[in-house]
Amino acid sequence: MDFNGYCVKCRKKRDVKDGVVTQTTTGRKMVKGTCPVCKTTVTRFLPSK
Ligand SMILES: [Zn+2]
């Protein structure tokens, strides 16, 4: 899925394409993708609904 996450390397919000949704051990969902600018992994927690 596409999402907007914060890239710690760019220190900016980036629109990430083709992020992969995963579930943490605590049951929270998060999406993980790659920054289109610097290729750093960008993650974002999803609302738990
Ligand atoms: Zn970046």
PDB file of C-alpha atoms and ligand atoms in Angstrom:
ATOM      1  CA  MET A   1       0.000   0.000   0.000  1.00  0.00           C
ATOM      2  CA  ASP A   2       1.058   3.589  -0.477  1.00  0.00           C
ATOM      3  CA  PHE A   3       1.519   5.682   2.641  1.00  0.00           C
ATOM      4  CA  ASN A   4       3.034   8.895   3.882  1.00  0.00           C
ATOM      5  CA  GLY A   5       5.771   8.342   6.396  1.00  0.00           C
ATOM      6  CA  TYR A   6       8.577  10.221   8.040  1.00  0.00           C
ATOM      7  CA  CYS A   7      12.039   9.526   6.716  1.00  0.00           C
ATOM      8  CA  VAL A   8      14.601   9.901   9.489  1.00  0.00           C
ATOM      9  CA  LYS A   9      17.423  10.403   7.029  1.00  0.00           C
ATOM     10  CA  CYS A  10      15.747  13.118   4.951  1.00  0.00           C
ATOM     11  CA  ARG A  11      14.019  14.439   8.074  1.00  0.00           C
ATOM     12  CA  LYS A  12      10.945  14.962   5.933  1.00  0.00           C
ATOM     13  CA  LYS A  13       7.648  13.314   5.174  1.00  0.00           C
ATOM     14  CA  ARG A  14       7.846  11.104   2.138  1.00  0.00           C
ATOM     15  CA  ASP A  15       5.215   9.443   0.003  1.00  0.00           C
ATOM     16  CA  VAL A  16       6.202   5.795   0.021  1.00  0.00           C
ATOM     17  CA  LYS A  17       4.872   3.408  -2.575  1.00  0.00           C
ATOM     18  CA  ASP A  18       4.314  -0.314  -2.228  1.00  0.00           C
ATOM     19  CA  GLY A  19       4.730  -0.413   1.528  1.00  0.00           C
ATOM     20  CA  VAL A  20       4.290  -3.774   3.207  1.00  0.00           C
ATOM     21  CA  VAL A  21       1.892  -4.071   6.134  1.00  0.00           C
ATOM     22  CA  THR A  22       3.196  -6.150   9.007  1.00  0.00           C
ATOM     23  CA  GLN A  23       2.066  -6.830  12.550  1.00  0.00           C
ATOM     24  CA  THR A  24       4.290  -6.285  15.536  1.00  0.00           C
ATOM     25  CA  THR A  25       4.614  -8.717  18.417  1.00  0.00           C
ATOM     26  CA  THR A  26       2.389  -6.421  20.451  1.00  0.00           C
ATOM     27  CA  GLY A  27      -0.385  -6.729  17.901  1.00  0.00           C
ATOM     28  CA  ARG A  28      -0.034  -3.308  16.359  1.00  0.00           C
ATOM     29  CA  LYS A  29      -0.004  -2.939  12.626  1.00  0.00           C
ATOM     30  CA  MET A  30       2.692  -1.051  10.843  1.00  0.00           C
ATOM     31  CA  VAL A  31       3.625  -0.422   7.261  1.00  0.00           C
ATOM     32  CA  LYS A  32       7.169  -0.526   6.002  1.00  0.00           C
ATOM     33  CA  GLY A  33       8.525   0.861   2.763  1.00  0.00           C
ATOM     34  CA  THR A  34      11.459   2.574   1.113  1.00  0.00           C
ATOM     35  CA  CYS A  35      12.079   6.298   0.849  1.00  0.00           C
ATOM     36  CA  PRO A  36      11.998   7.230  -2.864  1.00  0.00           C
ATOM     37  CA  VAL A  37      14.767   9.771  -2.360  1.00  0.00           C
ATOM     38  CA  CYS A  38      17.427   8.104  -0.207  1.00  0.00           C
ATOM     39  CA  LYS A  39      16.249   4.468  -0.145  1.00  0.00           C
ATOM     40  CA  THR A  40      16.136   4.358   3.628  1.00  0.00           C
ATOM     41  CA  THR A  41      13.481   2.169   5.194  1.00  0.00           C
ATOM     42  CA  VAL A  42      10.487   4.214   6.317  1.00  0.00           C
ATOM     43  CA  THR A  43       7.968   2.815   8.776  1.00  0.00           C
ATOM     44  CA  ARG A  44       4.700   4.062  10.119  1.00  0.00           C
ATOM     45  CA  PHE A  45       2.264   2.689  12.668  1.00  0.00           C
ATOM     46  CA  LEU A  46      -1.282   2.270  11.445  1.00  0.00           C
ATOM     47  CA  PRO A  47      -4.342   3.205  13.473  1.00  0.00           C
ATOM     48  CA  SER A  48      -5.515   0.173  15.415  1.00  0.00           C
ATOM     49  CA  LYS A  49      -9.000  -0.057  13.978  1.00  0.00           C
TER      50      LYS A  49
HETATM   51 ZN    ZN B   1      14.712   9.645   2.738  1.00  0.00          ZN
END
